[in-house]
PDB file of C-alpha atoms in Angstrom:
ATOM      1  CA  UNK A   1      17.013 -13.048 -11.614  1.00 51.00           C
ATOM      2  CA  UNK A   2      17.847 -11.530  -8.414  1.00 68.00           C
ATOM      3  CA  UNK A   3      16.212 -12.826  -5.192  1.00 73.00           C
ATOM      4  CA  UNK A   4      14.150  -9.575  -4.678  1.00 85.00           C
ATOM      5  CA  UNK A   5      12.635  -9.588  -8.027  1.00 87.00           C
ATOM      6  CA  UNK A   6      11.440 -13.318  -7.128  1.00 87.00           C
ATOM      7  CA  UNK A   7       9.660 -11.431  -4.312  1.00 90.00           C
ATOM      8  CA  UNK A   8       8.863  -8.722  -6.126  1.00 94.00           C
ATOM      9  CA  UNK A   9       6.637 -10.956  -8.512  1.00 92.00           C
ATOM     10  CA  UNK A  10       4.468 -11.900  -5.703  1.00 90.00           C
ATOM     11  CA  UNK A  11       3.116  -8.470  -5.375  1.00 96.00           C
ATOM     12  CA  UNK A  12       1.421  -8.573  -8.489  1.00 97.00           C
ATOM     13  CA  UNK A  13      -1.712 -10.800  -9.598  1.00 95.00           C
ATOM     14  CA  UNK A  14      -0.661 -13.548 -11.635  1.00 93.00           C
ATOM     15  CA  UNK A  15      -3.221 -13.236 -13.815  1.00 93.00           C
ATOM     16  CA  UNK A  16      -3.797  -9.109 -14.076  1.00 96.00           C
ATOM     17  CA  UNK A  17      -0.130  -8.001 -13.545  1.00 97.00           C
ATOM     18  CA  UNK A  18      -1.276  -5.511 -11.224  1.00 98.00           C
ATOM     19  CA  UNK A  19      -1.038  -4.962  -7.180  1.00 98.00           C
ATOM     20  CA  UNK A  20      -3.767  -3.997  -4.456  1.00 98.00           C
ATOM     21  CA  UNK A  21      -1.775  -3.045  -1.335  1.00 98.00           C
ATOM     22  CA  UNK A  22      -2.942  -1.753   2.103  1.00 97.00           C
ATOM     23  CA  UNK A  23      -0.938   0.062   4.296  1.00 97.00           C
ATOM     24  CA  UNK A  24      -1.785  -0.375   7.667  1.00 97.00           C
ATOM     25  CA  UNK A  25       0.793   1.635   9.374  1.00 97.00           C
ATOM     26  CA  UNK A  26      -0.785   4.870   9.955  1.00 95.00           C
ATOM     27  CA  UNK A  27      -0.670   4.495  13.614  1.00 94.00           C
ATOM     28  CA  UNK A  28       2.913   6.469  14.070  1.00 95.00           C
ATOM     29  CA  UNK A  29       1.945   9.690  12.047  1.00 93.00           C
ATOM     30  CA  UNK A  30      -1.389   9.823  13.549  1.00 92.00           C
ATOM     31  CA  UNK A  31      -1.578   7.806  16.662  1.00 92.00           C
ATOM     32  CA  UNK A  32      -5.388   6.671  17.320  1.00 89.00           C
ATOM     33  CA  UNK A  33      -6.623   7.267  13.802  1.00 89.00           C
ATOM     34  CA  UNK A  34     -10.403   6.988  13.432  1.00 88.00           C
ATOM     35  CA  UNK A  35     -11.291   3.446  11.313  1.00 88.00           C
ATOM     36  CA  UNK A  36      -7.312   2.255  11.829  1.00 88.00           C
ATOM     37  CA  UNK A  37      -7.960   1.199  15.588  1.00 88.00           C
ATOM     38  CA  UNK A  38      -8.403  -2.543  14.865  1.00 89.00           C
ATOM     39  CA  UNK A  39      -5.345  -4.041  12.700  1.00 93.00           C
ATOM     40  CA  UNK A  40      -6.874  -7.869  13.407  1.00 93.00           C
ATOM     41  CA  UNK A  41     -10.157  -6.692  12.203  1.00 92.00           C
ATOM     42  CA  UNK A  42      -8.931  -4.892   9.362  1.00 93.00           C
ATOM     43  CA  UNK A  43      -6.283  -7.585   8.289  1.00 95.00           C
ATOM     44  CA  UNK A  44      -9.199 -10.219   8.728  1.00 92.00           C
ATOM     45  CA  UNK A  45     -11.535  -8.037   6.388  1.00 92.00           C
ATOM     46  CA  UNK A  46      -8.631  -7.412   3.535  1.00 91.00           C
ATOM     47  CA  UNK A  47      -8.323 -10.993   3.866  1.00 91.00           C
ATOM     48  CA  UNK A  48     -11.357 -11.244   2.112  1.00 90.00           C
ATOM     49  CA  UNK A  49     -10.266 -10.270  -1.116  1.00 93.00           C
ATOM     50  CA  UNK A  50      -7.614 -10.341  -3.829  1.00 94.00           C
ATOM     51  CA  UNK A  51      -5.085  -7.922  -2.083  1.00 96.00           C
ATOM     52  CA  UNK A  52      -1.644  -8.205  -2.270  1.00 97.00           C
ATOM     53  CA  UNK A  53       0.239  -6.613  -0.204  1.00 98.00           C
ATOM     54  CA  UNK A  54      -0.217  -5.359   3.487  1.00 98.00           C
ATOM     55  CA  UNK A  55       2.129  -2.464   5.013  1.00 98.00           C
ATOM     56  CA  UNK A  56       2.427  -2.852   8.475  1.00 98.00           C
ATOM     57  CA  UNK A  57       5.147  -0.616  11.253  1.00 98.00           C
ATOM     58  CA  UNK A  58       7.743  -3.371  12.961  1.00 98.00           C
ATOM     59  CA  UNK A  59       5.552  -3.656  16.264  1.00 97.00           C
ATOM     60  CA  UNK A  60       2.203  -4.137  14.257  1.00 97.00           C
ATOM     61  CA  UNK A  61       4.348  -6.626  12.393  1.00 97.00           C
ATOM     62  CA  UNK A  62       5.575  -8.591  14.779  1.00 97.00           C
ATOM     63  CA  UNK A  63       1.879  -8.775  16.540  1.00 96.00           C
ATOM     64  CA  UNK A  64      -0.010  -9.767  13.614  1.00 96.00           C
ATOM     65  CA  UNK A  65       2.061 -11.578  11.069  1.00 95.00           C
ATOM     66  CA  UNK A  66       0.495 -14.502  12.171  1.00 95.00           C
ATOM     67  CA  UNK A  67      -2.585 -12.733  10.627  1.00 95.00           C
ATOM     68  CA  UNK A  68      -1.067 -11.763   7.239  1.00 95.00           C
ATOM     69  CA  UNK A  69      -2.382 -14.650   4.381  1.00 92.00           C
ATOM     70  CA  UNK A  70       0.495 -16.675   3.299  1.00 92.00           C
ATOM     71  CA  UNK A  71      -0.430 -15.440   0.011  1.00 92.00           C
ATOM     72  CA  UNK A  72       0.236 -11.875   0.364  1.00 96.00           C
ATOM     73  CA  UNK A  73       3.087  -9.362   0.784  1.00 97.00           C
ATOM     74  CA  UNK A  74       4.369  -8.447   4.276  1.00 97.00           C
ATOM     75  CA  UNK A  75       5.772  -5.304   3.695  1.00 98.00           C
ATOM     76  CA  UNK A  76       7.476  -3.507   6.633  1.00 98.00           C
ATOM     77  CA  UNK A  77       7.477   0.596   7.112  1.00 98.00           C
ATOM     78  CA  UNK A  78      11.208   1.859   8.082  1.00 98.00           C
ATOM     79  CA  UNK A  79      10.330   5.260   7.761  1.00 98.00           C
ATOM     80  CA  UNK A  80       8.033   7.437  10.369  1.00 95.00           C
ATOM     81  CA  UNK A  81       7.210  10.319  11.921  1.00 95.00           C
ATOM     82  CA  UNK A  82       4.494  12.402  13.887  1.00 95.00           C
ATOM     83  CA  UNK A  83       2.070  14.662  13.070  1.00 93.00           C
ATOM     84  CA  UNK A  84       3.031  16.591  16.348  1.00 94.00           C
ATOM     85  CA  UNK A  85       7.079  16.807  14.537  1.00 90.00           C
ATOM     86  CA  UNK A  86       8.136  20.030  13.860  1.00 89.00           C
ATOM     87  CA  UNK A  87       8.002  20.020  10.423  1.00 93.00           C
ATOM     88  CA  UNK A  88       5.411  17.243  10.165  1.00 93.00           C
ATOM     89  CA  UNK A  89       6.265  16.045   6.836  1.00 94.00           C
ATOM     90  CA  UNK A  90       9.831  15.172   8.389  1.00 95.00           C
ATOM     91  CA  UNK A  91      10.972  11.135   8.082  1.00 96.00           C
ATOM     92  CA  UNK A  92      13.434   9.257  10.034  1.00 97.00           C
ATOM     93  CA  UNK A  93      14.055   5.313   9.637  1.00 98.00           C
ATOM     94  CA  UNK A  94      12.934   3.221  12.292  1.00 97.00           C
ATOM     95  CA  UNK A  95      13.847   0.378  11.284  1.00 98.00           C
ATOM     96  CA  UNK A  96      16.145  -1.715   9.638  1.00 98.00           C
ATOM     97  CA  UNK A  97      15.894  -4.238   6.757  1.00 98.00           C
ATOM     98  CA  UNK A  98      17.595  -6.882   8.528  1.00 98.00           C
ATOM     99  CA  UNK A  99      14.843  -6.822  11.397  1.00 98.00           C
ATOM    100  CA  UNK A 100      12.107  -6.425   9.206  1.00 98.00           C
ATOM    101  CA  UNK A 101      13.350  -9.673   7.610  1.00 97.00           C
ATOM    102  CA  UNK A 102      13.424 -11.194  11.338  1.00 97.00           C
ATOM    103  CA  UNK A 103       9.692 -10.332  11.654  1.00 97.00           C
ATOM    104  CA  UNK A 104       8.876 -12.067   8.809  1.00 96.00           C
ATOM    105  CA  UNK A 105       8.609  -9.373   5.890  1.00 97.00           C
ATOM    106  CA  UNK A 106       9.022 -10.162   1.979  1.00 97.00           C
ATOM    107  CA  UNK A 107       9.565  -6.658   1.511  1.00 98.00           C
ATOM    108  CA  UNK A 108      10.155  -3.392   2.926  1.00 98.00           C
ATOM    109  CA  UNK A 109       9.095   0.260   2.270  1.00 98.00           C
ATOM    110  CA  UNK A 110      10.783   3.628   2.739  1.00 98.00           C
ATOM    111  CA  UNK A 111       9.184   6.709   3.168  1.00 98.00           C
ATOM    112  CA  UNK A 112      10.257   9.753   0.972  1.00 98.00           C
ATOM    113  CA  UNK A 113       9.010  14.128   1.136  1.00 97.00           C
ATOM    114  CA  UNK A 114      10.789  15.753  -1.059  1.00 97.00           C
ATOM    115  CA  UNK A 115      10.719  19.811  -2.180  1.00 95.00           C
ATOM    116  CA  UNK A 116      11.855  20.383   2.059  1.00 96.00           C
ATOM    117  CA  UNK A 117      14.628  20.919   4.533  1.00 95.00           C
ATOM    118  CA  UNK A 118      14.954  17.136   5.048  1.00 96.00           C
ATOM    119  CA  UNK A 119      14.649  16.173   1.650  1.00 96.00           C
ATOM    120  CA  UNK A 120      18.625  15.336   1.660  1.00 97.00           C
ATOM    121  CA  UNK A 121      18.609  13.164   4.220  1.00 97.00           C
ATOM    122  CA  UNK A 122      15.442  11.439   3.293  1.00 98.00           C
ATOM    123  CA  UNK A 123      16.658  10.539  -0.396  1.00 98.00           C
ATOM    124  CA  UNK A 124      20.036   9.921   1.980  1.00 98.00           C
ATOM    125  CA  UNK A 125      18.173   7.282   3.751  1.00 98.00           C
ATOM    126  CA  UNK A 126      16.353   6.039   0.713  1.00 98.00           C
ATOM    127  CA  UNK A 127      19.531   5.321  -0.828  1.00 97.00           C
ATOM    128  CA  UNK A 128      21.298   3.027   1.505  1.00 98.00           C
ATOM    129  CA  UNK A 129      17.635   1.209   2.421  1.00 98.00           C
ATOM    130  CA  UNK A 130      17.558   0.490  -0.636  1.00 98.00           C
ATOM    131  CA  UNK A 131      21.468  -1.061  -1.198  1.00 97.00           C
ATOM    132  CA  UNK A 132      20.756  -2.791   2.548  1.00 97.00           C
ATOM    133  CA  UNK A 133      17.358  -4.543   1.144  1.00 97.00           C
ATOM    134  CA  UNK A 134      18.396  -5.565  -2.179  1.00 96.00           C
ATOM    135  CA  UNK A 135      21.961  -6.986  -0.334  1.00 95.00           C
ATOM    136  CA  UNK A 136      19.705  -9.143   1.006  1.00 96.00           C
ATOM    137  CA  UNK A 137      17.548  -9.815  -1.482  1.00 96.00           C
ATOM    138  CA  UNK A 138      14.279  -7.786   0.057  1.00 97.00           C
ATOM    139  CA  UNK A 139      12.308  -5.519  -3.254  1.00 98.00           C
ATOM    140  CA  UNK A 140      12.047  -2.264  -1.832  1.00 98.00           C
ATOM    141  CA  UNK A 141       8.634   0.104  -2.097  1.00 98.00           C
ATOM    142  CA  UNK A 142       9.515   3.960  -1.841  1.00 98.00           C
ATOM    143  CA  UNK A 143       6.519   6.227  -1.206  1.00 98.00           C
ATOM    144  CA  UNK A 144       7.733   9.416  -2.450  1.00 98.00           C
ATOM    145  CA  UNK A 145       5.144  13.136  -2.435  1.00 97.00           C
ATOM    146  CA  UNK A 146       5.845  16.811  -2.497  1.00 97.00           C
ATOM    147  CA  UNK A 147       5.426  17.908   1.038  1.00 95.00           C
ATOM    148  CA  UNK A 148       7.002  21.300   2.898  1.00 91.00           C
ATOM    149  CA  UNK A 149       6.037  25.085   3.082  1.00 88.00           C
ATOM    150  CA  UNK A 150       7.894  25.487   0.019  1.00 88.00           C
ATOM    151  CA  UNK A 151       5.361  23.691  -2.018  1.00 94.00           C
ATOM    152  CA  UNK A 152       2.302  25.457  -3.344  1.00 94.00           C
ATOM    153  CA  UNK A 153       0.597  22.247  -4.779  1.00 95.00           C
ATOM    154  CA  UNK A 154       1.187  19.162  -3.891  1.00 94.00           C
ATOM    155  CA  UNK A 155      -0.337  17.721  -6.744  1.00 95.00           C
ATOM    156  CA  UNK A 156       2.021  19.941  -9.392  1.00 97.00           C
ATOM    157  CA  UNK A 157       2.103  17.240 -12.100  1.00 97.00           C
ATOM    158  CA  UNK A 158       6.179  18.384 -12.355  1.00 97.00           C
ATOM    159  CA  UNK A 159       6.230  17.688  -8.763  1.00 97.00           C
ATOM    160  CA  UNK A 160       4.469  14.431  -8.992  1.00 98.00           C
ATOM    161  CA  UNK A 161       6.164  13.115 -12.193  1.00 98.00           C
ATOM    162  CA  UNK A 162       9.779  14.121 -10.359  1.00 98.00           C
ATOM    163  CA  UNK A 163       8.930  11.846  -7.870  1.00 98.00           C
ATOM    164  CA  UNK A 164       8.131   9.084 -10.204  1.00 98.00           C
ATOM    165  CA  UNK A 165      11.446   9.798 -11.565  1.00 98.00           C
ATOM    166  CA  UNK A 166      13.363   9.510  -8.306  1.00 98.00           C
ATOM    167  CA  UNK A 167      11.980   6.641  -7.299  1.00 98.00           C
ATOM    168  CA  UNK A 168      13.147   4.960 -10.486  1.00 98.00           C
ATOM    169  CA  UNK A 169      16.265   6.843 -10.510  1.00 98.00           C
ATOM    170  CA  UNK A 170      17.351   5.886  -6.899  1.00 98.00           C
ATOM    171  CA  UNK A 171      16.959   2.027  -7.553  1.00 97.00           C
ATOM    172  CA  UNK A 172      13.343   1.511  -5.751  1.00 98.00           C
ATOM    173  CA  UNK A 173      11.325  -1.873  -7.071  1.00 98.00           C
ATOM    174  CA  UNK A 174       8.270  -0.053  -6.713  1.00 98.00           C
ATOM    175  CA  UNK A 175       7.463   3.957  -6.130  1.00 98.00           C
ATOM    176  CA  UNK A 176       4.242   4.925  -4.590  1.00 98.00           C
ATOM    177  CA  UNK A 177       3.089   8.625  -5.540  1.00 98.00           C
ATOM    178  CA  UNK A 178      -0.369  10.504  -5.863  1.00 97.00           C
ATOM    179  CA  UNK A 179      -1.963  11.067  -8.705  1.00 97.00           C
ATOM    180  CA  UNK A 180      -1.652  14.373 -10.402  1.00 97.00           C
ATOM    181  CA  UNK A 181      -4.507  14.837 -12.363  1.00 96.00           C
ATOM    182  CA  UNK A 182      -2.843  15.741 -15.557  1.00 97.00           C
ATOM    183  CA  UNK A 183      -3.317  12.289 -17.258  1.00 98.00           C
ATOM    184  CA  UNK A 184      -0.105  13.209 -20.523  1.00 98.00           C
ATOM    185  CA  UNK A 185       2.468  14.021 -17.999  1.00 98.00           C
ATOM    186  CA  UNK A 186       1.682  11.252 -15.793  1.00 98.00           C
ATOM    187  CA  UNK A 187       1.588   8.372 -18.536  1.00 98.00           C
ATOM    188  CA  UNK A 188       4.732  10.026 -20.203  1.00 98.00           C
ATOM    189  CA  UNK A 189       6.425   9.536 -16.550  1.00 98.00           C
ATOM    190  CA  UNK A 190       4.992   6.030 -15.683  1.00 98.00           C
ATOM    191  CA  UNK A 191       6.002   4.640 -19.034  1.00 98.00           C
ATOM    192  CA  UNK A 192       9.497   6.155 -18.610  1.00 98.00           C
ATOM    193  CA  UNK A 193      10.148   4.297 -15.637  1.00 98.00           C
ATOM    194  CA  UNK A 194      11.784   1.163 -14.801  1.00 97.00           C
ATOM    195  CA  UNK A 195      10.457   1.312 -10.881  1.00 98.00           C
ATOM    196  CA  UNK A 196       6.943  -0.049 -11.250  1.00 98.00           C
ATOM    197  CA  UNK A 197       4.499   2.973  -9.877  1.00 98.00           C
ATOM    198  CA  UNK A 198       1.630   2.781  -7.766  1.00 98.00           C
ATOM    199  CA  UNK A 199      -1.028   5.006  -6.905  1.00 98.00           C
ATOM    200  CA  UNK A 200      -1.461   6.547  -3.112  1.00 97.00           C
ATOM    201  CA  UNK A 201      -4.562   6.998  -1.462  1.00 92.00           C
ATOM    202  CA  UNK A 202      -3.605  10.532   0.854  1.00 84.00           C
ATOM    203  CA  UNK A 203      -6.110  11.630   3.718  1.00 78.00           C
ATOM    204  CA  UNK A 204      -9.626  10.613   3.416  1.00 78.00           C
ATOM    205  CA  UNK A 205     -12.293  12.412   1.305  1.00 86.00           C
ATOM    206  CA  UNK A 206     -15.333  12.698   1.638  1.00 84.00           C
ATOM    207  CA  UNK A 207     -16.942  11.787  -1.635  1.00 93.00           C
ATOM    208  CA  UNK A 208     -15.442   8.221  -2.383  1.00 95.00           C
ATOM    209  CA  UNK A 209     -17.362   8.327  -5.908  1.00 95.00           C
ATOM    210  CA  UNK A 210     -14.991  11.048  -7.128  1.00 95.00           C
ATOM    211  CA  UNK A 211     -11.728   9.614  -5.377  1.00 96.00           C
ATOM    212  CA  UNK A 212     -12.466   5.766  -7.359  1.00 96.00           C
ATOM    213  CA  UNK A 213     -12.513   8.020 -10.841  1.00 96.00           C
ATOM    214  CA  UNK A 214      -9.420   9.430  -9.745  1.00 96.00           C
ATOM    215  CA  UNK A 215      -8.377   5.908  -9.242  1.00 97.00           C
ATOM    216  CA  UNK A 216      -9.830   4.602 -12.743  1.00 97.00           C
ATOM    217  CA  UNK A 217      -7.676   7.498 -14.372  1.00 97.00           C
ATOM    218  CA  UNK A 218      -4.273   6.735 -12.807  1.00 98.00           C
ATOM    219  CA  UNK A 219      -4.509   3.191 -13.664  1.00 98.00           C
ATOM    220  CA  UNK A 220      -5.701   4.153 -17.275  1.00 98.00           C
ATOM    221  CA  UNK A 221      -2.289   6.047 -17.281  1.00 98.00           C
ATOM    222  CA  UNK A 222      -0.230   2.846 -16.750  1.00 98.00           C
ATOM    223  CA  UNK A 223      -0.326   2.537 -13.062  1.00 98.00           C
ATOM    224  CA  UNK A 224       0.612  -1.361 -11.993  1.00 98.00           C
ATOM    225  CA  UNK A 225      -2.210  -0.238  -8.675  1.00 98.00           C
ATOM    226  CA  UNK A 226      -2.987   0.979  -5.455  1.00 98.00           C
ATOM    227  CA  UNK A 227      -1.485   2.054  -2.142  1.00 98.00           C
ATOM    228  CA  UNK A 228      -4.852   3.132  -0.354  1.00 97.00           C
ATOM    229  CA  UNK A 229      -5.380   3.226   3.224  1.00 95.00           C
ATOM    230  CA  UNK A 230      -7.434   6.037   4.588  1.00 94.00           C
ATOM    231  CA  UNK A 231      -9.864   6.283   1.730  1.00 95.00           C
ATOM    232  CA  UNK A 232     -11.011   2.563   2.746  1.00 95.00           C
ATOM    233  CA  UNK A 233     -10.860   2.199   6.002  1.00 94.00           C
ATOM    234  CA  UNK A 234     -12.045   5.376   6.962  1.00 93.00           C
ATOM    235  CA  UNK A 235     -15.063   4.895   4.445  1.00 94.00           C
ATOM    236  CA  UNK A 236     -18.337   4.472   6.490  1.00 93.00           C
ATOM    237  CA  UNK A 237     -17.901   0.749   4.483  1.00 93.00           C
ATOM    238  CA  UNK A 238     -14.700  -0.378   4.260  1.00 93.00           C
ATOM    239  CA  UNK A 239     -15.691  -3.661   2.714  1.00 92.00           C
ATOM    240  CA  UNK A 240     -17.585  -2.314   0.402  1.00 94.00           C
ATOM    241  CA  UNK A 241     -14.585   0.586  -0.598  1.00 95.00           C
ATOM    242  CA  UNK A 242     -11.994  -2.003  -1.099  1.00 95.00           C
ATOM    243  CA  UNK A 243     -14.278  -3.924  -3.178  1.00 94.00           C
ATOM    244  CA  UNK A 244     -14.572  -1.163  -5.396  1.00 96.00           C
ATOM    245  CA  UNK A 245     -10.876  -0.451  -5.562  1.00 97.00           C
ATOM    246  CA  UNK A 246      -9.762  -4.382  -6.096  1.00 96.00           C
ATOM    247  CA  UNK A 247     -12.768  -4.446  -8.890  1.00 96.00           C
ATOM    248  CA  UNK A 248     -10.942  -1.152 -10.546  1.00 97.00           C
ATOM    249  CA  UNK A 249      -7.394  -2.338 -10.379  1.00 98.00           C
ATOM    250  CA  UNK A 250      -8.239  -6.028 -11.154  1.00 97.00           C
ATOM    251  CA  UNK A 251     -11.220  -6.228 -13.160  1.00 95.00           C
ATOM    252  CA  UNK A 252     -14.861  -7.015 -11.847  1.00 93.00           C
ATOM    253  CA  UNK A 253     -14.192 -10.391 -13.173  1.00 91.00           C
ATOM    254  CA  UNK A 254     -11.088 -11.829 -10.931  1.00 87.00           C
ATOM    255  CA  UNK A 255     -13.330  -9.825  -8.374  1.00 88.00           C
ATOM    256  CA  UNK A 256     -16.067 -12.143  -8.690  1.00 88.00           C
ATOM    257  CA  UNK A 257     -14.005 -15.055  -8.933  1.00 85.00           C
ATOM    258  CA  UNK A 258     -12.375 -14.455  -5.471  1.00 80.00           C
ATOM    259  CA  UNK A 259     -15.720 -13.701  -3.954  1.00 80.00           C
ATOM    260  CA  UNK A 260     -16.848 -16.787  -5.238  1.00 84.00           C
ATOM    261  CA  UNK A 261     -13.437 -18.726  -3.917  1.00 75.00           C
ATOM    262  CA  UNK A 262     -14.164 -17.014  -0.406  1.00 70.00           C
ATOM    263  CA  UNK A 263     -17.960 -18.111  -0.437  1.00 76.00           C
ATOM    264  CA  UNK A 264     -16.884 -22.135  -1.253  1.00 71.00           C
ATOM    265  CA  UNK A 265     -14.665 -21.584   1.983  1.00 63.00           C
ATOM    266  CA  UNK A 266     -17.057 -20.112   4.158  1.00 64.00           C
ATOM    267  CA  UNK A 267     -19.646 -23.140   3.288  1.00 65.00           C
ATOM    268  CA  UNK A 268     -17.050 -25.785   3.781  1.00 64.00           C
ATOM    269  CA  UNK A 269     -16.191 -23.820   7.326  1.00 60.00           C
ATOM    270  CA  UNK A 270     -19.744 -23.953   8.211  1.00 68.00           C
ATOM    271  CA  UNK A 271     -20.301 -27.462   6.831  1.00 65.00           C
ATOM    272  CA  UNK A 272     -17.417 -28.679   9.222  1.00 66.00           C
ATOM    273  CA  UNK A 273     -18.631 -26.590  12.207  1.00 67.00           C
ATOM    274  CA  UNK A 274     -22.408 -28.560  11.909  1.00 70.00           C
ATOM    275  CA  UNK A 275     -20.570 -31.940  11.530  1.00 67.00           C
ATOM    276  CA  UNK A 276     -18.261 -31.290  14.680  1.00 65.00           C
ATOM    277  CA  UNK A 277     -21.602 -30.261  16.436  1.00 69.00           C
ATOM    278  CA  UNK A 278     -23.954 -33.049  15.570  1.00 69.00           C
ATOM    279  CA  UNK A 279     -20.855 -35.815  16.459  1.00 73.00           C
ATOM    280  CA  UNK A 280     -20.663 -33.994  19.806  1.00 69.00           C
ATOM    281  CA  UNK A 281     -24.418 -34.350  20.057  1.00 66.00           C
ATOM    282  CA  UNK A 282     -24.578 -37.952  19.251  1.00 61.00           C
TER     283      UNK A 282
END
């Protein structure tokens, strides 16, 4: 065993084999995104429940580690780029593995658009991320999606399960894609791959009801979880969102039990504040 694939098993639930992460680092590509303002907030509210992984950029990182459970992934973005970038779907690293370690990550992710101009020197980048992170030991997470003027659909299930395939392909621990609707191709190209795949979230929608089915069908195609950002903290209830998404990906029962864990807490943090106040009355 390798030491990134002792990392690499913390990502997943002991117990359901599968991940819940949250990517947090939204901030570059969109700047002040609506629902995204507040990382302590939001880090303090995903604390709540059994998620396990958080993707933060290097300066969010190095802010709010202290914030990150002990419990759960720290995974660093390298990649970014603007929405103001001419193309926008363009990705340059910003970071390197061996910085991302110093702030404290257990893993790190890499941004991939494929079907483009850049594509060549995204997979380029990919590529020696990944031999730099697994040098020293760091799992790598490669979010890879069809994006440039060339493509008609993003969601072309060909399109989709080629990224699948890269991601495996190219060495990545884990590949992040969207779902492509076409539940054959998309089992056929989960099963065939040796990366463990994940399911993105993409910009928010505006009926969550239809966007968790989506969800339930990409797992029920072999997906090993989630990658959602936007969808749940954008929804006018993000608690309430990712409680729906951890109760898909993990079951309602582990759900309840780590509701019920975080409940016990809360009393004995309550129970502790009344005792320090009624010794400080006395």
């Amino acid at each position: 065993m390798h030491g990134s694939d002792r990392k690499l098993a913390r990502l997943f639930h002991p117990h359901t084999g599968k991940a819940v992460v949250a990517p947090l680092d939204h901030g570059v590509m969109e700047g002040m995104l609506t629902g995204l303002e507040e990382l302590p907030r939001l880090l303090e509210m995903v604390s709540h429940f059994p998620v396990q992984g958080v993707v933060l950029n290097k300066g969010a990182m190095r802010a709010h580690v202290a914030a990150v459970p002990v419990d759960v992934c720290a995974v660093v973005q390298l990649s970014g780029g603007t929405r103001h970038c001419q193309p926008p779907y363009a990705r340059s690293l910003m970071c390197s593995t061996v910085e991302a370690l110093r702030l404290g990550a257990d893993m790190v992710a890499v941004q991939v658009n494929i079907a483009n101009e850049f594509e060549d020197r995204m997979l380029a980048d990919m590529g020696a991320i990944v031999d730099e992170a697994h040098g020293l030991g760091v799992p790598v997470l490669a979010l890879i999606a069809p994006k440039g003027e060339r493509v008609v659909n993003e969601m072309d299930p060909s399109l989709i399960n080629h990224c699948i395939r890269l991601g495996a392909e190219l060495g990545a621990d884990v590949t992040g894609v969207p779902y492509s609707g076409d539940a054959r191709s998309f089992s056929r190209a989960v099963a065939a791959s040796s990366s463990r795949v994940l399911v993105t979230g993409g910009p928010s929608r505006s009926d969550f009801k239809s966007f968790a089915a989506m969800v339930e069908a990409a797992m029920g195609c072999g997906a090993s979880g989630t990658c959602i950002g936007r969808n749940v903290f954008q929804h006018p209830n993000p608690a309430e969102a990712m409680r729906r998404i951890v109760e898909i990906v993990h079951g309602r029962e582990m759900l309840e039990l780590a509701e019920e864990a975080l409940r016990i807490v809360e009393e004995a943090d309550l129970a502790a504040e009344e005792a320090v106040r009624d010794t400080a009355g006395d």
